[in-house]
Coordinates of C-alpha atoms in Angstrom, one line a residue:
Chain A
A14 CA -19.7 0.0 -4.6
Q15 CA -16.1 1.1 -4.7
S16 CA -13.0 -1.0 -4.7
V17 CA -9.2 -0.3 -4.6
T18 CA -6.4 -2.3 -6.1
Q19 CA -2.8 -1.8 -5.0
L20 CA -0.9 -3.6 -7.6
D21 CA 2.3 -4.2 -5.6
S22 CA 2.3 -5.8 -2.2
Q23 CA 6.0 -5.0 -1.6
V24 CA 8.3 -2.4 -3.2
P25 CA 12.0 -2.6 -2.3
V26 CA 14.0 0.5 -3.2
F27 CA 17.4 1.9 -2.4
E28 CA 17.8 5.1 -0.3
E29 CA 17.6 8.3 -2.4
A30 CA 16.0 6.5 -5.3
P31 CA 12.6 7.6 -6.7
V32 CA 9.6 5.4 -6.0
E33 CA 6.1 5.0 -7.3
L34 CA 3.3 3.1 -5.5
R35 CA 0.5 2.2 -7.7
C36 CA -3.2 2.5 -6.9
N37 CA -6.2 1.9 -9.2
Y38 CA -9.8 2.3 -8.1
S39 CA -13.3 1.3 -9.3
S40 CA -16.4 3.3 -8.7
S41 CA -19.6 4.2 -10.5
V42 CA -19.7 7.6 -8.9
S43 CA -17.3 10.5 -8.3
V44 CA -14.9 9.8 -5.5
Y45 CA -12.4 11.3 -3.2
L46 CA -9.0 9.6 -3.0
F47 CA -6.5 9.3 -0.1
W48 CA -3.1 7.8 0.7
Y49 CA -2.4 6.8 4.3
V50 CA 0.9 5.6 5.8
Q51 CA 1.2 3.2 8.7
Y52 CA 4.5 2.9 10.5
P53 CA 5.1 -0.2 12.7
N54 CA 2.8 -0.4 15.7
Q55 CA 1.2 3.0 14.9
G56 CA -2.1 4.1 13.5
L57 CA -2.8 5.3 10.0
Q58 CA -1.7 8.8 9.2
L59 CA -3.0 10.8 6.2
L60 CA -0.3 11.5 3.6
L61 CA -2.4 13.4 1.1
K62 CA -5.9 13.6 -0.4
Y63 CA -7.6 14.4 -3.7
L64 CA -10.9 16.1 -3.4
S65 CA -11.2 18.2 -6.5
G66 CA -9.2 20.7 -8.6
S67 CA -5.6 20.2 -9.6
T68 CA -4.9 16.5 -10.3
L69 CA -1.4 16.7 -8.8
V70 CA -1.7 16.7 -5.1
K71 CA 1.2 17.3 -2.7
G72 CA 1.3 15.8 0.7
I73 CA 3.6 15.5 3.7
N74 CA 7.1 14.1 3.8
G75 CA 7.7 15.0 0.1
F76 CA 5.1 12.7 -1.3
E77 CA 2.8 13.6 -4.2
A78 CA 0.1 11.8 -6.1
E79 CA -1.6 12.3 -9.4
F80 CA -5.3 11.7 -10.1
N81 CA -5.9 10.2 -13.5
K82 CA -9.7 9.9 -14.1
S83 CA -9.4 8.2 -17.5
Q84 CA -7.2 5.5 -16.1
T85 CA -8.9 5.5 -12.7
S86 CA -5.5 5.7 -11.0
F87 CA -4.0 7.6 -8.1
H88 CA -0.4 6.6 -8.0
L89 CA 1.9 7.9 -5.2
R90 CA 5.4 9.1 -5.9
K91 CA 8.4 10.5 -4.1
P92 CA 11.5 11.6 -6.0
S93 CA 14.0 10.5 -3.4
V94 CA 13.2 8.2 -0.5
H95 CA 14.7 7.9 3.0
I96 CA 15.2 5.0 5.3
S97 CA 12.5 6.6 7.5
D98 CA 9.9 6.1 4.7
T99 CA 9.9 2.4 5.3
A100 CA 6.3 1.7 6.1
E101 CA 3.0 0.3 4.8
Y102 CA 1.1 2.6 2.4
F103 CA -2.6 2.3 1.9
C104 CA -4.7 3.9 -0.9
A105 CA -8.3 4.6 0.0
V106 CA -11.4 5.8 -1.8
R107 CA -14.8 7.2 -0.7
M108 CA -17.8 8.6 -2.5
D109 CA -18.0 12.3 -2.7
T110 CA -21.6 12.2 -1.4
G111 CA -23.5 9.9 0.8
R112 CA -21.5 7.1 2.4
R113 CA -18.6 8.5 4.3
A114 CA -16.6 5.3 5.1
L115 CA -13.3 4.8 3.3
T116 CA -12.6 1.6 1.3
F117 CA -9.0 0.7 1.5
G118 CA -6.6 -1.3 -0.7
S119 CA -4.6 -4.1 0.6
G120 CA -1.5 -2.0 1.1
T121 CA 2.0 -1.7 -0.3
R122 CA 5.0 -2.3 1.9
L123 CA 7.8 0.1 1.0
Q124 CA 11.1 -1.2 2.1
V125 CA 13.9 1.4 1.8
Q126 CA 17.4 -0.2 1.8
P127 CA 20.7 1.7 2.5
Chain B
D22 CA -2.9 14.9 23.2
T23 CA -6.2 15.5 21.5
G24 CA -6.1 12.6 18.9
V25 CA -8.2 9.5 18.8
S26 CA -7.5 7.3 21.8
Q27 CA -8.1 3.5 21.9
N28 CA -8.0 1.2 24.9
P29 CA -6.7 -1.4 25.6
R30 CA -3.9 -1.4 23.1
H31 CA -3.4 -5.1 23.4
K32 CA -5.8 -7.8 24.6
I33 CA -5.1 -11.5 24.8
T34 CA -8.0 -13.7 25.5
K35 CA -9.1 -17.3 25.3
R36 CA -11.6 -18.5 22.8
G37 CA -15.1 -18.1 24.0
Q38 CA -14.5 -15.1 26.2
N39 CA -16.0 -11.7 25.7
V40 CA -13.9 -8.6 25.0
T41 CA -14.7 -4.9 24.8
F42 CA -12.7 -2.1 23.2
R43 CA -13.1 1.6 23.8
C44 CA -12.6 4.5 21.5
D45 CA -12.5 8.2 22.4
P46 CA -12.7 10.3 19.3
I47 CA -11.4 13.8 18.7
S48 CA -13.8 15.9 20.8
E49 CA -15.4 18.0 18.1
H50 CA -15.9 15.1 15.7
N51 CA -19.4 13.7 15.4
R52 CA -18.6 10.8 13.1
L53 CA -16.9 7.7 14.4
Y54 CA -15.8 4.6 12.5
W55 CA -14.6 1.1 13.4
Y56 CA -12.4 -0.9 11.1
R57 CA -10.7 -4.3 11.4
Q58 CA -7.2 -5.0 10.0
T59 CA -5.6 -8.4 9.7
L60 CA -2.0 -9.1 8.9
G61 CA -1.1 -8.1 5.4
Q62 CA -4.5 -6.6 4.6
G63 CA -5.9 -3.1 4.5
P64 CA -8.4 -2.0 7.1
E65 CA -11.9 -3.3 6.5
F66 CA -14.9 -1.2 7.4
L67 CA -17.1 -2.6 10.3
T68 CA -19.5 0.2 11.3
Y69 CA -20.0 3.9 11.7
F70 CA -21.8 6.4 13.9
Q71 CA -23.0 9.9 13.4
N72 CA -23.4 11.2 16.9
E73 CA -25.1 8.3 18.8
A74 CA -26.8 6.8 15.7
Q75 CA -25.3 3.8 14.1
L76 CA -25.9 4.5 10.5
E77 CA -24.1 1.6 8.7
K78 CA -23.0 -1.9 9.6
S79 CA -20.8 -4.1 7.4
R80 CA -21.7 -7.7 6.7
L81 CA -18.4 -8.5 8.4
L82 CA -20.1 -7.5 11.7
S83 CA -21.6 -10.8 12.8
D84 CA -24.2 -11.1 15.6
R85 CA -21.3 -11.6 18.0
F86 CA -20.2 -8.0 17.4
S87 CA -21.9 -5.0 18.9
A88 CA -21.0 -1.4 18.9
E89 CA -22.4 1.5 20.8
R90 CA -21.9 5.2 21.1
P91 CA -23.9 6.4 24.0
K92 CA -24.4 10.2 24.1
G93 CA -22.4 10.6 20.9
S94 CA -19.0 10.7 22.6
F95 CA -16.9 7.6 23.2
S96 CA -17.7 4.3 21.5
T97 CA -17.3 0.6 22.6
L98 CA -17.0 -2.4 20.4
E99 CA -17.8 -5.7 22.1
I100 CA -17.1 -9.1 20.7
Q101 CA -18.9 -12.0 22.4
R102 CA -17.8 -15.6 22.4
T103 CA -14.5 -14.8 20.7
E104 CA -13.1 -17.1 18.0
Q105 CA -9.5 -17.4 16.8
G106 CA -10.6 -15.7 13.5
D107 CA -11.4 -12.6 15.5
S108 CA -7.7 -12.0 16.1
A109 CA -6.9 -8.7 14.4
M110 CA -6.2 -5.0 15.0
Y111 CA -9.4 -3.1 15.6
L112 CA -9.0 0.5 14.5
C113 CA -11.2 3.5 15.4
A114 CA -11.3 6.7 13.4
S115 CA -13.3 9.9 13.7
S116 CA -14.1 12.7 11.4
S117 CA -16.0 16.0 11.3
N118 CA -19.3 16.4 9.7
T119 CA -18.0 18.4 6.7
A120 CA -18.4 16.8 3.2
T121 CA -14.6 16.4 2.9
G122 CA -13.9 15.5 6.5
E123 CA -10.9 13.3 6.6
L124 CA -10.6 10.3 9.0
F125 CA -8.2 10.5 11.9
F126 CA -7.2 7.1 13.2
G127 CA -6.3 5.9 16.6
E128 CA -3.4 3.5 17.2
G129 CA -5.6 0.5 17.3
S130 CA -6.4 -2.3 19.7
R131 CA -4.8 -5.6 18.9
L132 CA -6.8 -8.7 19.8
T133 CA -5.2 -12.1 20.1
V134 CA -7.6 -15.0 20.7
L135 CA -5.9 -18.2 21.9

């Protein structure tokens, strides 16, 4: 079975500052990794995904994430955040074969302050 | 709009009543998933279908919960004899049948049990 740990439940940051949202996973098999964003009263939207290949993955809205297999991490970063980035961010994992369902972390609320 | 559609968006009911939620996936997607999300938590997997076959059910899905996907198109999630602990956002997602098919989420159906 897989599990995902998002180490920070809330991350306050000032506008235009860089941010890193941490995600660690546990799995006995190879996995695919995802970051989703959820704005208030909206569904989850895919930010980026790691399937294979380059460990640095670029997504929408200027976000990127780096897959680190040795540390079983998939941290999300953005060099300069905007007020509009305020949202809940979820890291998720699924096996690369077999079971298709995603396992989500508990989420990190990014609060961008002016 | 050809995204995942969920109805109703909000449902308030009294304890003991039955409720049903409907999900219309993206038309070419043959996989459909139900998740439950409570306040401050990440989505938790409930069940998933490939076409009309229900291939996996979580232990979270008690006997009061039933999901169907007749003809492999839309899906319904019914909760019988609702309890206050059932109050949550119920999310539906769909994906294609490719190995790397990402999940596309609807905006969710929020259930409040009084």
